[in-house]
Amino acid sequence: MSNGRQETELGDVSLSEAETELERLLADPRFHATDRAKRIFRYVAEKCFEGETVGVKAYAIALDVLNRPERFDTNSDPIVRIEVSRLRNALANYYEAYGSELALIVSLPVGRYLAVFTRSIAVSAQGKHSVTEVTGEPLQLETKPSTVPVHRTWQIWLPYGVAATALLLMGSAWVYVVRSPDLTDRPSVSLSMSSADDQHLTEADETRRYLSAALSQFRTLDLSASTFASARAAHPAYEIEMKYYADDDNRTVWWQVVDRRNSDILKSGLEQVQTNGRSDISVRDELVSALAKRFAASRGVISNLEAHGDASGRSLGNACVLRGEIALAEGGRKGIAAAQPCLERTLVRQPNNADAMAILSRTLVASTGGDLASTDFTYAATLANRAVSVDSGSDRAYVALMMVQFYAGKTELAIAAGNRALAINPNNPDVLAKLAGVLYSAGFEQAAVSLAEDASKNIDAMPCDAAIVLALDAYGRGDWQNASLLAEQINCSDLVVRAIRVAALAEMNSPEAGRSLADLTEATPAYLTSVRTSMEHHRYPPGVIAELEGGLAKAGRAGERVMSSRD
């Protein structure tokens, strides 16, 4: 063969077979690995074809594949480990779904960057499930001739290979049959609304119809007819029962959510809108918006019930999408990265699940903080664009497209995608909040604040992005107290949020500033550099960054004075 390769066999896997399998796998659209991960995979495999048996060095991968400079330090930059971990997950998901169809399996042993090609055996578990496992010890491709005859090696390892295969197959069959994750759908929801008096029956019916239209714009639930029986009792389905009340000063809707499987009342509440001489249309629209947010937002009643109903935390499909959205809302990078394997497995089972594509795209960007060097924007953009293509009416898909475009530096395209998401679903607080964050970073502060205020209405917990916009706006206006109050209310682990808390307290000369700074320093020793880096990745205006750094510097000086006074 060319390139110094030799047609050498080890066991029953030949070099030519392995090369063919590598090309087939990389070209298979069902193999959901990032372009960067695929390049690493090809590089490692080709090194093995050329005779590598110990393992390719992370430093070599960083330089040759990821274009890192020669001063690259694998200890301080984990990009290779991150990408190989994603590659292993993609391989595991692929073979879990399609392994029974394949003759060869390729794996990367944990702890080594080495491609291992092995034969697979498909067996039937009680005639119902096919399980694929490797046969005995992994066989690594080598070009060096062995000093032991091939048939002799086979005789030595055969008993161990048979025993290992039997154990692997038994264990895998149990895992597949007993622990195979459930695939969950969006919950079906039906609406009913009565009126407390006959005089307002028409108003009540009109409100219900507009609410149905508003709920249909969300991708967190599916609407069904109120006469729907128990045909879908295999997964949760809800009835939202409402009663409409009207007087001279307000319009009120009492509601309760009922589990249609057992008629249990799961949640109830009231939504009220003051009339104050306003038009009927204005009052109705505000009431419908409040109800839609209450029921269908990603942190609304239905989604919370669904998320808490997934006791195992292993379900794929809609439950996995909800866990991804929760991780994104909480903001911790580890939690966001932990949500990715579930989303990837969902796409193996449901390749056209637009919700999973959109949320996976967002997690790929958010898990790296939008860092240009370590984020695979090509794959994230591919997922977001495909989500839009599969479901052009999905606000989730356009939000994903907005975020990947924004962090890639394409601000105008990001704003266009955000405006499209807003046009599709003007009642989604997540859309309002995310677009507010993008607009604020782009310098459209007034529009951003308006959207952030809208995102904060009629919901239990203000979206993190909306609260950050409002807190930074208050800080920039010198309203330190309101900035501090807003920052304390933000329930996410964003570094910028912690910086606002410290800086606002310092500007108020609060004695709590020192304690808050100590907490920030303990969590992030190089906080000044980290805050600037984080804000630059989010493309905040330089003036906003400088103002916050000024507050942090003031907090630092105050802390030094306290320490010197103690000495």
XYZ file of C-alpha atoms in Angstrom:
567
model
C 0.000 0.000 0.000
C 1.006 3.675 -0.233
C 2.251 5.994 2.519
C 4.522 3.281 3.892
C 1.630 1.151 5.091
C 1.744 -2.615 4.881
C -1.158 -4.987 4.310
C -0.808 -6.735 7.660
C -3.383 -8.788 9.551
C -3.720 -9.314 13.290
C -6.312 -11.918 14.118
C -9.019 -11.580 11.487
C -9.065 -7.746 11.065
C -6.949 -6.583 8.144
C -5.526 -3.144 7.570
C -7.587 -2.673 4.408
C -10.778 -3.653 6.265
C -9.998 -1.163 9.013
C -9.344 1.654 6.537
C -12.593 0.896 4.727
C -14.532 0.815 7.997
C -13.045 4.142 9.098
C -14.165 5.847 5.881
C -17.625 4.261 6.091
C -18.096 5.335 9.704
C -16.968 8.917 9.133
C -19.334 9.213 6.157
C -22.330 7.697 7.976
C -24.853 10.519 8.680
C -26.080 8.543 11.695
C -22.695 9.035 13.383
C -23.228 12.282 15.314
C -19.704 13.481 16.046
C -18.434 17.023 15.627
C -16.230 17.831 12.645
C -13.383 18.472 15.065
C -13.909 15.102 16.758
C -13.986 13.369 13.362
C -10.676 14.978 12.408
C -9.151 13.735 15.656
C -10.616 10.281 15.038
C -9.114 10.099 11.531
C -5.745 11.353 12.776
C -5.538 8.792 15.607
C -6.702 5.936 13.364
C -4.198 6.771 10.628
C -1.396 6.900 13.193
C -2.444 3.400 14.258
C -2.450 2.274 10.618
C 1.155 3.507 10.403
C 2.197 1.382 13.368
C 1.323 3.335 16.538
C 0.513 0.849 19.308
C 1.088 2.780 22.553
C -1.151 5.767 21.940
C -0.995 9.126 20.175
C 0.094 12.018 22.390
C -2.401 14.752 23.242
C 0.262 17.329 22.354
C 0.539 15.921 18.821
C -3.243 16.015 18.388
C -3.353 19.617 19.607
C -0.669 20.751 17.160
C -1.512 18.652 14.106
C -5.321 18.630 14.275
C -6.412 21.579 16.414
C -3.730 23.999 15.158
C -2.524 24.888 18.646
C 0.861 26.655 18.939
C 4.015 24.779 19.970
C 3.796 26.307 23.464
C 0.500 24.458 23.980
C 0.207 22.962 27.487
C -2.061 19.906 27.797
C -2.328 20.435 31.551
C -3.774 23.944 31.352
C -5.842 23.496 28.171
C -8.112 20.409 28.261
C -9.399 20.812 24.695
C -8.036 17.431 23.527
C -9.560 15.578 26.478
C -12.894 17.343 25.932
C -13.048 16.506 22.221
C -11.984 12.876 22.700
C -14.574 12.486 25.456
C -17.224 13.752 23.027
C -15.905 11.346 20.401
C -16.174 8.395 22.785
C -19.749 9.389 23.644
C -20.636 9.654 19.951
C -19.165 6.210 19.287
C -20.995 4.679 22.254
C -24.309 6.172 21.131
C -23.765 5.041 17.538
C -22.955 1.438 18.404
C -25.742 1.271 20.983
C -28.217 2.044 18.210
C -26.672 0.394 15.153
C -23.992 -2.004 16.400
C -26.054 -5.099 15.673
C -25.964 -4.232 11.952
C -22.175 -3.900 11.729
C -19.294 -6.312 11.218
C -16.609 -4.143 12.844
C -16.547 -1.926 15.918
C -14.061 0.905 16.460
C -13.282 2.139 19.958
C -10.869 4.453 21.782
C -9.720 2.865 25.065
C -10.032 5.174 28.055
C -6.629 6.548 29.008
C -5.074 6.156 25.540
C -5.578 7.906 22.229
C -5.595 4.717 20.173
C -8.048 3.336 17.595
C -9.031 -0.282 18.246
C -10.820 -2.268 15.519
C -12.617 -5.452 16.562
C -15.101 -7.928 15.160
C -18.631 -7.785 16.553
C -20.997 -10.602 17.459
C -24.771 -10.043 17.285
C -26.753 -12.271 19.612
C -30.405 -12.433 20.511
C -31.529 -11.897 24.078
C -34.526 -14.204 24.469
C -35.404 -13.625 20.821
C -36.293 -9.956 21.398
C -33.161 -7.797 21.587
C -29.921 -7.825 19.644
C -26.760 -7.049 21.566
C -23.367 -6.354 20.035
C -20.083 -6.713 21.896
C -16.423 -7.097 21.073
C -14.906 -10.547 21.036
C -12.328 -10.994 23.750
C -9.310 -8.705 23.989
C -9.354 -5.674 21.650
C -7.219 -6.338 18.592
C -4.979 -3.390 17.690
C -3.725 -2.963 14.150
C 0.057 -3.278 13.929
C 2.527 -3.108 11.059
C 5.419 -4.724 12.962
C 5.722 -8.479 12.410
C 5.017 -10.582 15.473
C 7.656 -12.993 16.801
C 4.882 -15.431 17.811
C 2.979 -17.216 15.006
C -0.547 -15.887 14.546
C -2.178 -19.289 14.980
C -0.231 -19.845 18.227
C -1.394 -16.474 19.660
C -4.967 -17.404 18.784
C -4.620 -20.703 20.678
C -3.249 -18.969 23.763
C -5.967 -16.328 24.003
C -8.958 -18.316 22.791
C -10.173 -19.579 26.228
C -9.879 -16.099 27.723
C -11.605 -14.508 24.739
C -14.522 -16.932 24.927
C -14.970 -16.362 28.663
C -14.704 -12.587 28.353
C -17.166 -12.555 25.479
C -19.692 -14.612 27.437
C -19.477 -12.279 30.428
C -19.757 -9.169 28.257
C -22.755 -10.501 26.379
C -24.573 -11.536 29.556
C -23.969 -8.158 31.166
C -24.895 -6.242 28.035
C -28.105 -8.201 27.563
C -29.138 -7.363 31.126
C -28.319 -3.673 30.632
C -30.176 -3.519 27.326
C -33.300 -5.330 28.505
C -33.554 -4.026 32.060
C -32.022 -0.553 31.855
C -32.781 0.682 28.348
C -33.758 4.370 28.739
C -37.362 5.368 28.101
C -38.087 7.600 25.123
C -40.463 10.357 26.246
C -42.669 12.629 24.126
C -43.969 16.111 24.750
C -46.944 15.920 27.113
C -50.402 16.282 25.613
C -52.523 19.025 27.163
C -56.200 19.885 26.733
C -57.969 23.092 27.793
C -61.407 23.837 29.147
C -62.750 27.173 30.383
C -66.101 28.011 31.921
C -67.488 31.360 33.033
C -68.618 32.249 36.523
C -71.659 33.959 34.973
C -73.546 33.744 31.679
C -72.883 37.387 30.872
C -69.191 36.727 30.162
C -69.433 33.376 28.370
C -68.302 34.931 25.084
C -65.302 36.598 26.749
C -64.325 33.317 28.399
C -64.553 31.355 25.156
C -62.562 33.979 23.271
C -59.856 33.942 25.955
C -59.628 30.149 25.712
C -59.272 30.274 21.922
C -56.514 32.884 22.072
C -54.791 30.911 24.823
C -54.874 27.787 22.640
C -53.184 29.739 19.863
C -50.546 31.075 22.272
C -49.798 27.636 23.712
C -49.408 26.151 20.231
C -46.424 28.480 19.703
C -44.462 26.695 22.452
C -42.551 23.467 21.870
C -42.911 22.251 25.466
C -46.331 20.607 25.005
C -48.819 19.373 22.421
C -52.434 20.523 22.475
C -55.203 17.950 22.180
C -59.004 18.029 22.184
C -60.703 18.172 25.581
C -62.577 14.966 24.734
C -59.286 13.099 24.494
C -59.605 9.845 26.394
C -56.896 7.607 27.783
C -55.300 6.412 24.557
C -51.971 7.951 25.547
C -51.988 6.849 29.176
C -48.498 5.448 28.732
C -47.052 8.922 29.349
C -48.285 11.990 31.240
C -51.188 13.958 29.803
C -52.817 16.924 31.471
C -56.136 18.745 31.543
C -56.032 22.460 32.336
C -59.386 23.441 33.806
C -60.137 27.177 34.049
C -62.926 29.454 35.233
C -63.304 33.042 34.043
C -64.330 35.858 36.394
C -65.055 39.466 35.435
C -65.906 42.636 37.335
C -65.478 46.360 36.786
C -61.833 46.468 37.885
C -60.241 43.237 36.712
C -60.394 39.970 34.814
C -59.399 36.818 36.702
C -58.841 33.220 35.645
C -58.751 30.464 38.247
C -56.989 27.349 36.987
C -55.946 23.869 37.989
C -53.839 21.223 36.255
C -55.255 17.693 36.441
C -53.414 14.457 35.681
C -55.709 12.732 33.168
C -54.482 9.281 34.142
C -55.768 9.383 37.713
C -57.662 12.727 38.002
C -55.211 14.017 40.631
C -55.024 17.815 40.959
C -51.344 18.647 40.507
C -51.283 22.445 40.648
C -53.709 25.361 40.893
C -53.599 29.141 40.931
C -55.008 32.508 39.843
C -54.035 34.969 37.134
C -55.491 38.471 37.377
C -55.264 41.536 35.138
C -56.426 45.034 36.074
C -58.684 46.726 33.525
C -58.045 50.385 34.522
C -59.980 51.771 31.569
C -57.976 49.719 29.067
C -59.447 48.191 25.921
C -60.868 44.680 26.039
C -58.234 43.504 23.554
C -55.360 44.848 25.671
C -56.710 43.182 28.807
C -57.303 39.890 27.003
C -53.821 39.846 25.461
C -52.151 40.436 28.828
C -54.219 37.710 30.471
C -53.478 35.235 27.663
C -49.760 36.032 27.836
C -49.691 35.500 31.605
C -51.486 32.160 31.313
C -49.309 30.966 28.421
C -46.118 31.733 30.361
C -47.522 30.078 33.463
C -48.369 26.834 31.687
C -45.921 26.437 28.804
C -42.635 28.224 29.569
C -39.594 25.986 29.993
C -39.779 26.643 33.741
C -43.603 26.713 33.725
C -46.086 24.400 35.401
C -46.211 21.640 32.763
C -42.456 21.447 32.179
C -41.758 21.420 35.923
C -44.195 18.541 36.367
C -42.560 16.666 33.504
C -39.017 17.291 34.749
C -39.814 16.128 38.276
C -41.694 13.139 36.875
C -38.486 11.758 35.359
C -37.379 10.072 38.577
C -34.552 8.054 37.005
C -32.998 11.034 35.242
C -32.147 8.697 32.348
C -35.106 9.147 30.014
C -34.429 10.286 26.472
C -36.574 12.540 24.293
C -38.558 15.348 25.874
C -37.337 14.656 29.421
C -33.759 14.960 28.185
C -34.538 18.236 26.398
C -36.021 19.636 29.618
C -32.931 18.629 31.603
C -30.804 20.405 29.020
C -32.864 23.583 29.332
C -32.634 23.449 33.122
C -28.846 23.089 32.909
C -28.660 26.056 30.521
C -30.807 28.146 32.873
C -28.603 27.318 35.869
C -25.502 28.289 33.917
C -22.860 25.917 35.307
C -20.568 24.634 32.560
C -20.183 21.175 34.110
C -23.940 20.739 34.338
C -24.384 21.934 30.763
C -21.716 19.539 29.480
C -23.299 16.699 31.471
C -26.566 17.222 29.568
C -24.966 16.584 26.167
C -24.674 12.754 26.127
C -28.401 12.366 26.766
C -29.216 14.737 23.909
C -26.822 12.890 21.613
C -28.445 9.550 22.487
C -31.848 11.095 21.813
C -30.713 12.079 18.311
C -29.489 8.546 17.678
C -32.992 7.289 18.481
C -34.802 10.288 16.933
C -32.594 11.840 14.212
C -35.252 14.463 13.370
C -35.939 15.660 16.920
C -35.639 19.427 16.372
C -35.894 20.182 20.103
C -32.916 17.940 20.897
C -30.899 19.450 18.029
C -31.592 22.978 19.252
C -30.741 22.328 22.888
C -27.632 20.290 22.002
C -26.454 23.175 19.820
C -26.878 25.583 22.720
C -25.086 23.303 25.183
C -22.116 22.920 22.831
C -21.661 26.695 22.851
C -22.542 27.345 26.498
C -20.347 24.549 27.896
C -17.256 26.376 26.615
C -18.527 29.863 27.371
C -18.487 30.653 23.664
C -14.684 30.474 23.556
C -13.615 30.796 19.922
C -10.712 28.391 20.334
C -12.545 25.497 21.994
C -16.109 25.735 20.623
C -17.055 23.714 17.557
C -19.206 26.396 15.959
C -19.505 24.431 12.717
C -21.247 21.506 14.398
C -23.331 23.764 16.658
C -24.475 25.808 13.651
C -25.235 22.638 11.686
C -27.474 21.401 14.498
C -29.259 24.752 14.832
C -29.822 25.119 11.088
C -31.083 21.561 10.835
C -33.467 22.203 13.736
C -34.843 25.210 11.846
C -35.142 23.112 8.688
C -36.993 20.292 10.458
C -39.308 22.615 12.435
C -39.456 26.099 10.932
C -42.055 27.125 13.517
C -39.807 26.363 16.489
C -38.741 29.276 18.666
C -36.263 26.891 20.320
C -34.552 26.312 16.977
C -34.202 30.019 16.215
C -32.900 30.758 19.723
C -30.226 28.102 19.174
C -29.341 29.679 15.834
C -29.225 33.125 17.470
C -26.805 31.988 20.178
C -24.375 30.169 17.891
C -24.332 33.106 15.454
C -23.823 35.570 18.292
C -20.883 33.786 19.903
C -19.340 33.204 16.472
C -19.269 36.984 16.029
C -22.130 37.241 13.523
C -24.178 39.742 15.519
C -26.506 40.914 12.736
C -27.437 37.348 11.822
C -27.931 36.562 15.504
C -30.333 39.471 15.974
C -32.241 38.443 12.839
C -32.639 34.899 14.195
C -33.706 36.275 17.575
C -36.314 38.518 16.007
C -37.655 35.515 14.105
C -37.948 33.567 17.363
C -39.758 36.520 18.929
C -42.172 36.736 15.994
C -42.951 33.023 16.336
C -43.515 33.158 20.090
C -43.714 36.596 21.732
C -44.853 35.007 25.012
C -41.784 32.875 25.671
C -39.718 34.490 28.460
C -36.623 32.564 27.347
C -36.827 34.103 23.870
C -37.300 37.576 25.343
C -34.409 37.124 27.776
C -31.933 35.654 25.287
C -32.655 38.317 22.683
C -32.342 40.975 25.399
C -28.869 39.684 26.243
C -27.754 39.744 22.613
C -29.143 43.245 22.032
C -27.505 44.599 25.193
C -24.118 43.224 24.163
C -24.596 44.699 20.686
C -25.151 48.157 22.177
C -28.945 48.355 21.822
C -29.406 48.921 25.532
C -32.856 50.538 25.533
C -34.423 47.760 23.459
C -32.636 45.164 25.580
C -33.976 46.583 28.843
C -37.516 46.687 27.447
C -37.359 43.017 26.438
C -35.780 42.035 29.762
C -38.611 43.737 31.640
C -41.172 41.875 29.520
C -39.370 38.585 30.184
C -39.677 39.203 33.923
C -43.454 39.660 33.998
C -45.911 37.008 35.208
C -43.309 34.344 35.998
C -42.010 32.846 39.233
C -38.289 33.036 38.419
C -36.736 35.755 36.261
C -34.592 34.301 33.425
C -30.899 34.726 34.113
C -30.176 36.697 30.924
C -32.983 39.165 31.626
C -31.819 39.718 35.197
C -28.218 40.294 34.068
C -29.348 42.918 31.549
C -31.422 44.729 34.177
C -28.641 44.489 36.779
C -25.990 45.834 34.376
C -28.343 48.617 33.313
C -28.923 49.608 36.944
C -25.179 49.426 37.632
C -24.408 51.611 34.624
C -26.919 54.217 35.844
C -25.315 54.277 39.281
C -28.299 52.589 40.900
C -26.053 50.335 42.993
C -28.784 49.208 45.358
C -31.073 47.951 42.599
C -28.128 46.347 40.797
C -27.201 44.509 43.994
C -30.790 43.446 44.634
C -31.208 42.096 41.095
C -27.881 40.257 41.209
C -28.801 38.580 44.500
C -32.042 37.324 42.946
C -30.320 35.668 39.993
C -30.270 31.922 40.520
C -27.430 30.883 38.236
C -23.683 30.365 38.567
C -22.635 32.940 35.975
C -19.306 34.627 36.788
C -20.610 38.006 35.623
C -23.464 37.743 38.135
C -21.021 37.180 40.994
C -18.937 40.114 39.776
C -21.981 42.425 39.748
C -22.761 41.427 43.344
C -19.256 42.330 44.514
C -18.938 45.538 42.489
C -22.365 46.904 43.489
C -21.686 46.271 47.192
C -18.302 47.982 46.861
C -19.846 51.051 45.219
C -22.322 51.244 48.128
C -19.391 50.971 50.585
C -21.182 48.006 52.104
C -19.302 45.993 54.752
C -20.584 42.901 52.910
C -18.369 43.722 49.927
C -15.315 42.143 51.551
C -17.090 38.864 52.292
C -18.567 38.761 48.805
C -15.130 39.405 47.278
C -13.605 36.652 49.423
C -16.213 34.216 48.131
C -15.489 35.261 44.547
C -11.718 34.972 45.069
C -12.067 31.516 46.605
C -14.118 30.294 43.645
C -12.061 32.138 41.006
C -8.595 33.240 42.233
C -7.779 35.149 39.023
C -11.230 36.728 39.014
C -10.262 40.007 37.316
C -8.838 38.212 34.288
C -11.637 35.652 34.267
C -14.389 38.277 34.450
C -12.898 40.229 31.553
C -12.478 37.060 29.487
C -16.048 35.969 30.201
C -17.479 39.370 29.319
C -15.403 39.608 26.149
C -16.654 36.193 25.044
C -20.177 37.484 25.600
C -19.226 40.602 23.612
C -20.245 43.135 26.247
C -19.387 46.733 25.275
C -15.927 47.828 26.515
C -17.504 50.585 28.616
C -19.660 48.080 30.507
C -16.619 45.883 31.185
C -14.579 48.859 32.404
C -17.352 49.994 34.777
C -17.600 46.563 36.364
C -13.811 46.262 36.646
C -13.790 49.618 38.439
C -16.206 48.296 41.049
C -14.166 45.114 41.490
C -10.986 47.156 41.922
C -12.728 49.250 44.575
C -13.764 46.081 46.371
C -10.156 44.866 46.213
C -8.814 48.091 47.754
C -11.418 47.908 50.503
C -10.393 44.337 51.226
C -6.724 45.341 51.435
C -7.552 48.120 53.925
C -9.455 45.667 56.098
C -6.527 43.246 56.074
C -3.973 45.981 56.872
C -6.092 47.278 59.771
C -6.115 43.773 61.250
C -2.326 43.656 61.048
